[in-house]
mmCIF file of C-alpha atoms in Angstrom:
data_model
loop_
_atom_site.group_PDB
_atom_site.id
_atom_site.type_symbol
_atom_site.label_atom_id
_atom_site.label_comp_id
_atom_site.label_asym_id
_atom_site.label_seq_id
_atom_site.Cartn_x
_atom_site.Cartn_y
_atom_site.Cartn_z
ATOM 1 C CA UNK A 1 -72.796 -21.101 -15.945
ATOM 2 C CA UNK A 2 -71.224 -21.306 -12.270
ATOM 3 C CA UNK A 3 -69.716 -24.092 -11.606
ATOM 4 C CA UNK A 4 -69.993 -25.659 -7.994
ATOM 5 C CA UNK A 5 -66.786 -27.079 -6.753
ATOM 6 C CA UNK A 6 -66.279 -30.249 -4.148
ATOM 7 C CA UNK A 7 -66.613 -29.032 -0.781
ATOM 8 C CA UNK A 8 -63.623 -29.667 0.947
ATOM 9 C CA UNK A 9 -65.337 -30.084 4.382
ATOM 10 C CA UNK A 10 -67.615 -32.260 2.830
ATOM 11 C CA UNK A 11 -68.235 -36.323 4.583
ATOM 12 C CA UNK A 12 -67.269 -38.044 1.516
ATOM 13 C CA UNK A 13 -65.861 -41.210 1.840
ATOM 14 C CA UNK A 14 -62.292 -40.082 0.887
ATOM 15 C CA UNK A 15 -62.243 -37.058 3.098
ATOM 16 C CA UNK A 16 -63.587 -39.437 6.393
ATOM 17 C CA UNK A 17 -60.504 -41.458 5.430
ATOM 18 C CA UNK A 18 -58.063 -38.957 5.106
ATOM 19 C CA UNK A 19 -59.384 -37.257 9.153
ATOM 20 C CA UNK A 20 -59.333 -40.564 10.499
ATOM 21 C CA UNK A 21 -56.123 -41.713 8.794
ATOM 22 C CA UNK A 22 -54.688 -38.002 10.035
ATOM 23 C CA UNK A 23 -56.031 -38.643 13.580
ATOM 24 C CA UNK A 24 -53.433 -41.717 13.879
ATOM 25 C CA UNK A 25 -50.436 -39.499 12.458
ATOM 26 C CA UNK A 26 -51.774 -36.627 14.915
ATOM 27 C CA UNK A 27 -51.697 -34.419 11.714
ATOM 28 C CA UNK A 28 -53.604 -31.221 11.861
ATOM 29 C CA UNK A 29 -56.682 -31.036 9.608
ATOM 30 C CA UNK A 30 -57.299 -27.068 9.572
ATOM 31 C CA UNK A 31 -60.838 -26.577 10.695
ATOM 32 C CA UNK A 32 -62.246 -29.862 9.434
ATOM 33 C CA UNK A 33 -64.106 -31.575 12.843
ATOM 34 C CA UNK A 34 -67.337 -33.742 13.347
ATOM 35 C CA UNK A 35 -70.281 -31.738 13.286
ATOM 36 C CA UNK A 36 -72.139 -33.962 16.039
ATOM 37 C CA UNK A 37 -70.770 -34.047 19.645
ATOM 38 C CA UNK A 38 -71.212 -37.778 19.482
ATOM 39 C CA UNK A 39 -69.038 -37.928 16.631
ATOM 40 C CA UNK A 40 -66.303 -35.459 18.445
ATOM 41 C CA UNK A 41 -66.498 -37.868 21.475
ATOM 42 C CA UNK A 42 -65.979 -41.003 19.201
ATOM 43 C CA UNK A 43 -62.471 -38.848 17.779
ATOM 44 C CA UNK A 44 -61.454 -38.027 21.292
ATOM 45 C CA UNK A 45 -61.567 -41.784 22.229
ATOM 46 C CA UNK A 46 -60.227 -43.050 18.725
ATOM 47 C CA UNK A 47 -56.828 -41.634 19.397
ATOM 48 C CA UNK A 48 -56.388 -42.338 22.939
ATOM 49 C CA UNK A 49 -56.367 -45.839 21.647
ATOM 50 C CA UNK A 50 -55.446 -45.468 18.056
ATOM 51 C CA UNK A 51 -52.886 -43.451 18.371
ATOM 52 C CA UNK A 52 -50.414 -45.794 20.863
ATOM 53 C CA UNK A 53 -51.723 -48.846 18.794
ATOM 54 C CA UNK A 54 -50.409 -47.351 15.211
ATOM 55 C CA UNK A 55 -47.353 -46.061 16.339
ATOM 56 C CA UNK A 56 -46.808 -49.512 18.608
ATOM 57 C CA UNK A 57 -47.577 -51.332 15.234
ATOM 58 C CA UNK A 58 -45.188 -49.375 13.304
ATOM 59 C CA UNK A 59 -42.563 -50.011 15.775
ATOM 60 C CA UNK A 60 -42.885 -53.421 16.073
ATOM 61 C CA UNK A 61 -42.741 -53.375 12.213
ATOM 62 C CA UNK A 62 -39.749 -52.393 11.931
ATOM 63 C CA UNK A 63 -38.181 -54.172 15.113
ATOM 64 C CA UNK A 64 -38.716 -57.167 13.564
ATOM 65 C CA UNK A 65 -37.244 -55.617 9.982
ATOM 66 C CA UNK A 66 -34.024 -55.002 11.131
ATOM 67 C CA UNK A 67 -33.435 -57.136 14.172
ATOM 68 C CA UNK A 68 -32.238 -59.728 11.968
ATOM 69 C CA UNK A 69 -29.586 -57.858 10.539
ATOM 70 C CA UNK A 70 -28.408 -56.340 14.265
ATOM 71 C CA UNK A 71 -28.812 -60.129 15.883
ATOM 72 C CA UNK A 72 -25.529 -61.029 13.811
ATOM 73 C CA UNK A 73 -22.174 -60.402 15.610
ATOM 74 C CA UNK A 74 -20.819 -59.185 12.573
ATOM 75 C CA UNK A 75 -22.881 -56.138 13.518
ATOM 76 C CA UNK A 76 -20.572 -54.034 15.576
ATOM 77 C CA UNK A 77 -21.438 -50.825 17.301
ATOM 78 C CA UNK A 78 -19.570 -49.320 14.703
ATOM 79 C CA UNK A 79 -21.299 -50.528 11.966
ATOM 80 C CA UNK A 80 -24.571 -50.225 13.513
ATOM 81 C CA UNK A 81 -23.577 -46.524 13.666
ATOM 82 C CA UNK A 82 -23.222 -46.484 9.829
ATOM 83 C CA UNK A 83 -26.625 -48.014 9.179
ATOM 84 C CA UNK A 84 -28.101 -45.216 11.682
ATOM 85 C CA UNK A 85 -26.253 -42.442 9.189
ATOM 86 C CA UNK A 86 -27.826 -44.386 6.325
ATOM 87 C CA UNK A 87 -31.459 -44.546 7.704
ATOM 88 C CA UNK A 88 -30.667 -40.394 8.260
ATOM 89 C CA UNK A 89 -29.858 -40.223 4.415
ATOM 90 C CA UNK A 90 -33.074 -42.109 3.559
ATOM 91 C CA UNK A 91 -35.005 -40.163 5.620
ATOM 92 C CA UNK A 92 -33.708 -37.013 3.792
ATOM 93 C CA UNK A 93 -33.913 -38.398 0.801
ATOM 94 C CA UNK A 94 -37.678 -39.943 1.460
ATOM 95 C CA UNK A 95 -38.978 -36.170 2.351
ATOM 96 C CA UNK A 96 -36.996 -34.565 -0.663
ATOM 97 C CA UNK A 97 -39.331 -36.894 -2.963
ATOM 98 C CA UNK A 98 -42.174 -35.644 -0.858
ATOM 99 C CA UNK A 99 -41.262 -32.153 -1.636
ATOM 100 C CA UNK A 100 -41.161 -32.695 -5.120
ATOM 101 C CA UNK A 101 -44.413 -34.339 -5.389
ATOM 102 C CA UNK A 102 -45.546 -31.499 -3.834
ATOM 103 C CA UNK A 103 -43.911 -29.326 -5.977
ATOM 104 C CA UNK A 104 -45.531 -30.325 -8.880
ATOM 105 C CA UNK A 105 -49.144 -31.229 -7.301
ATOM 106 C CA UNK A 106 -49.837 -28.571 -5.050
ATOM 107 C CA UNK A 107 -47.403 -25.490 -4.432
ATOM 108 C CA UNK A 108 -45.422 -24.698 -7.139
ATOM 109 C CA UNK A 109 -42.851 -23.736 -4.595
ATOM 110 C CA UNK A 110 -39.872 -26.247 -4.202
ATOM 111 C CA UNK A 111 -38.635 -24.638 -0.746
ATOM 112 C CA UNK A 112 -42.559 -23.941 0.595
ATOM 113 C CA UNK A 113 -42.440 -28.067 -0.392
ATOM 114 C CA UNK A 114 -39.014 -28.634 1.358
ATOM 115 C CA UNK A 115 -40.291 -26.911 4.462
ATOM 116 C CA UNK A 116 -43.402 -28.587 4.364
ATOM 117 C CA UNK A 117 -42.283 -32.061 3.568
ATOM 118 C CA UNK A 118 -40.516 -31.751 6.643
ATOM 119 C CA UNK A 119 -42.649 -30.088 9.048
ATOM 120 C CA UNK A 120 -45.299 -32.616 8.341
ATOM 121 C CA UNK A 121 -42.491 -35.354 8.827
ATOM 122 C CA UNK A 122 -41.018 -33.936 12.093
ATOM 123 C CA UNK A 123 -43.987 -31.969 13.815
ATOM 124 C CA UNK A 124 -47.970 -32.851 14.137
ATOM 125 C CA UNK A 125 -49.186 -30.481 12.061
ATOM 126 C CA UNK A 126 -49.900 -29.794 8.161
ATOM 127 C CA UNK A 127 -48.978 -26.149 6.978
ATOM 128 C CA UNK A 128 -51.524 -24.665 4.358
ATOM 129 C CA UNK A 129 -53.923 -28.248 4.956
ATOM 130 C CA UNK A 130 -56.634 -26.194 3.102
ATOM 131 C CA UNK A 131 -54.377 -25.973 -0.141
ATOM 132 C CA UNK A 132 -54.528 -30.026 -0.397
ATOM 133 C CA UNK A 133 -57.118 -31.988 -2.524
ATOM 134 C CA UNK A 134 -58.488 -35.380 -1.003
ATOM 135 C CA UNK A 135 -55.821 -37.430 -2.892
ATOM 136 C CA UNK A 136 -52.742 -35.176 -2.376
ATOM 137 C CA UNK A 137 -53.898 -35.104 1.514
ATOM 138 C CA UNK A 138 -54.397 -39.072 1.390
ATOM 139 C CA UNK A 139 -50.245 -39.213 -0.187
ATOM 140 C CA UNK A 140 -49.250 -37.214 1.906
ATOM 141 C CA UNK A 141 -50.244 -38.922 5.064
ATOM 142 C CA UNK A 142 -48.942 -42.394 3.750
ATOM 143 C CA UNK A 143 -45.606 -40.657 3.167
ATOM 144 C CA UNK A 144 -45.675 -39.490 6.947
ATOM 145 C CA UNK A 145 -45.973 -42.752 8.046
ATOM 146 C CA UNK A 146 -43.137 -44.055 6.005
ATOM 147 C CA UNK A 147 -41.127 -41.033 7.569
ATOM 148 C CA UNK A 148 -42.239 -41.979 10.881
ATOM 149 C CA UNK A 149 -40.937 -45.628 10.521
ATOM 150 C CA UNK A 150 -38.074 -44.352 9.190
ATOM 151 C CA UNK A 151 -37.774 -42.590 12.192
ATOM 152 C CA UNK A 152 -38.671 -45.448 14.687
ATOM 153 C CA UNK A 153 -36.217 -47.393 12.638
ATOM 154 C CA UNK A 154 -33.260 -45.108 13.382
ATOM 155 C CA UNK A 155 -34.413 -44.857 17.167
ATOM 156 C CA UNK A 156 -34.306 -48.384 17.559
ATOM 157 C CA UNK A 157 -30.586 -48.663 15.351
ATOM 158 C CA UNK A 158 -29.628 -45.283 17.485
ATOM 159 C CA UNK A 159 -30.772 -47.515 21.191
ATOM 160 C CA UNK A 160 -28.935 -50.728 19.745
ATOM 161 C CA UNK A 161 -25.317 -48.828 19.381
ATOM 162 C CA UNK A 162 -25.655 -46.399 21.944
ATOM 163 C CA UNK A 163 -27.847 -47.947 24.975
ATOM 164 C CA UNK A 164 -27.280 -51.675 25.138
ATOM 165 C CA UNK A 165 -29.381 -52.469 28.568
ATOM 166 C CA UNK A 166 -32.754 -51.589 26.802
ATOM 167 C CA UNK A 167 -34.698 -54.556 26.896
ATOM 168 C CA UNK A 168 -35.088 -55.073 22.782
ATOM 169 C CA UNK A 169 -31.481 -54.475 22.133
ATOM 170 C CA UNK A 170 -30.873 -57.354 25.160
ATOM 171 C CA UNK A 171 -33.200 -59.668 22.938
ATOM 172 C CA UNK A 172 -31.349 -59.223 19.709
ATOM 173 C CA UNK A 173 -28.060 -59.545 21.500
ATOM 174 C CA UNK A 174 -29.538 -62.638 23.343
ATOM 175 C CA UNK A 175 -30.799 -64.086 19.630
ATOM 176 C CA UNK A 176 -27.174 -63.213 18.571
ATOM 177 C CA UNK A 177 -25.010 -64.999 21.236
ATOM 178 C CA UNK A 178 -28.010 -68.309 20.493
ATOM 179 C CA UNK A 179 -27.432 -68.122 17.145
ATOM 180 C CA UNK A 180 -23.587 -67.533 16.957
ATOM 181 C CA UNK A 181 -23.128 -70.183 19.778
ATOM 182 C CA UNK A 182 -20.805 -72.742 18.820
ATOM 183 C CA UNK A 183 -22.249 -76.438 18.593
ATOM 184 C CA UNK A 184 -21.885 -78.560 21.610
ATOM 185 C CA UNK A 185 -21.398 -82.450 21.464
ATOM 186 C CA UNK A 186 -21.282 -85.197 23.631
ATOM 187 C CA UNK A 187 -18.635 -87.727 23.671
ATOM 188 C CA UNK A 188 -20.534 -91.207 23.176
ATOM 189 C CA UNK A 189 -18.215 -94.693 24.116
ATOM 190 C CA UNK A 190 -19.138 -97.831 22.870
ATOM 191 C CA UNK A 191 -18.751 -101.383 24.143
ATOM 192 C CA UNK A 192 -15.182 -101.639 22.238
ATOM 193 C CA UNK A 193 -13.840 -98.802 23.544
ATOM 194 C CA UNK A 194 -14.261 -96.582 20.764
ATOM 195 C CA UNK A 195 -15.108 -93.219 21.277
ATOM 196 C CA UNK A 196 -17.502 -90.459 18.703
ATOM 197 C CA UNK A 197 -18.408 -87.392 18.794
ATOM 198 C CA UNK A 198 -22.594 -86.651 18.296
ATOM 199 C CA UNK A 199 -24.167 -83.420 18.468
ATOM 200 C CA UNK A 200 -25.421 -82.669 22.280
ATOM 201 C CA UNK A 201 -29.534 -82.814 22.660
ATOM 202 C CA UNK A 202 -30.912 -80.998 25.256
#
């Protein structure tokens, strides 16, 4: 008896999400495109806009993770160094445990997973994408967006240290000095003479 496995350029529900979830990351899909030319126009025009929007989203994610921790004074360019060496070891880390879940779920080659846990994190583009089921595409693609915020977070620590005129790294510093500020009171004399201190309103 033959048996008839899922077509892997098939419209299922899953596989629609995975092309339009890998049209945000820019990932390549292999051969996989709408049939229809209204359906190829509707792509074309999905990432113009969806692109900038889901990267802009990610990075103002993560902006507003870690720009309490670099608003502190405490904070100095050498520490913010340090974090940008930690994010580095996460991000290594992070694609290591993508290459072993792909180890185990698709190649059974660890370096074939190294090298493409990596590719798919640093490049736009999927090596072997026709080797991938639905749900090892769909895990994939969620851990290349967590790689590429843990990218955009180490760009913004990286433009905090090392190029302080940017306009974000001026509105953390700016949040800083308010927030570090020291308290400012106004000297209040009564009728007696006596003088107290009260906190300054503005």
């Amino acid at each position: 008896m033959d048996l008839k496995t899922p077509d892997k350029k098939e419209w299922t529900f899953l596989n629609s999400f995975n092309y339009g979830y890998g049209l945000l990351l820019t990932l390549g899909h292999g051969a996989k495109i709408p049939e229809t030319t209204t359906g190829q126009v509707f792509a074309l025009l999905y990432c113009i806009f969806g692109v900038p929007l889901f990267f802009g989203t990610i990075a103002i994610i993560m902006a507003h993770c870690v720009m309490p921790i670099l608003a502190t004074k405490m904070v100095t360019k050498s520490r913010r160094i340090l974090l940008l060496q930690l994010v580095i070891i996460i991000y290594i880390a992070w694609n290591l445990c993508t290459a072993v879940f792909l180890y185990y779920q698709v190649f059974e080659d660890f370096w074939f997973s190294i090298f493409t846990a990596f590719f798919t994190g640093l490049t736009i583009q999927t090596p072997s994408a026709s080797k991938f089921t639905p749900c090892t595409l769909l895990t994939l693609l969620v851990a290349s967006t967590i790689s590429a915020g843990i990218v955009i977070l180490g760009f913004i620590i990286a433009a905090s240290a090392y190029c302080p005129s940017i306009g974000v790294v001026k509105e953390i510093r700016s949040a800083a000095d308010e927030a570090n500020a020291p308290p400012k009171f106004t000297v209040i004399v009564d009728q007696a003479g006596d003088s107290k201190l009260a906190p300054a309103t503005e």
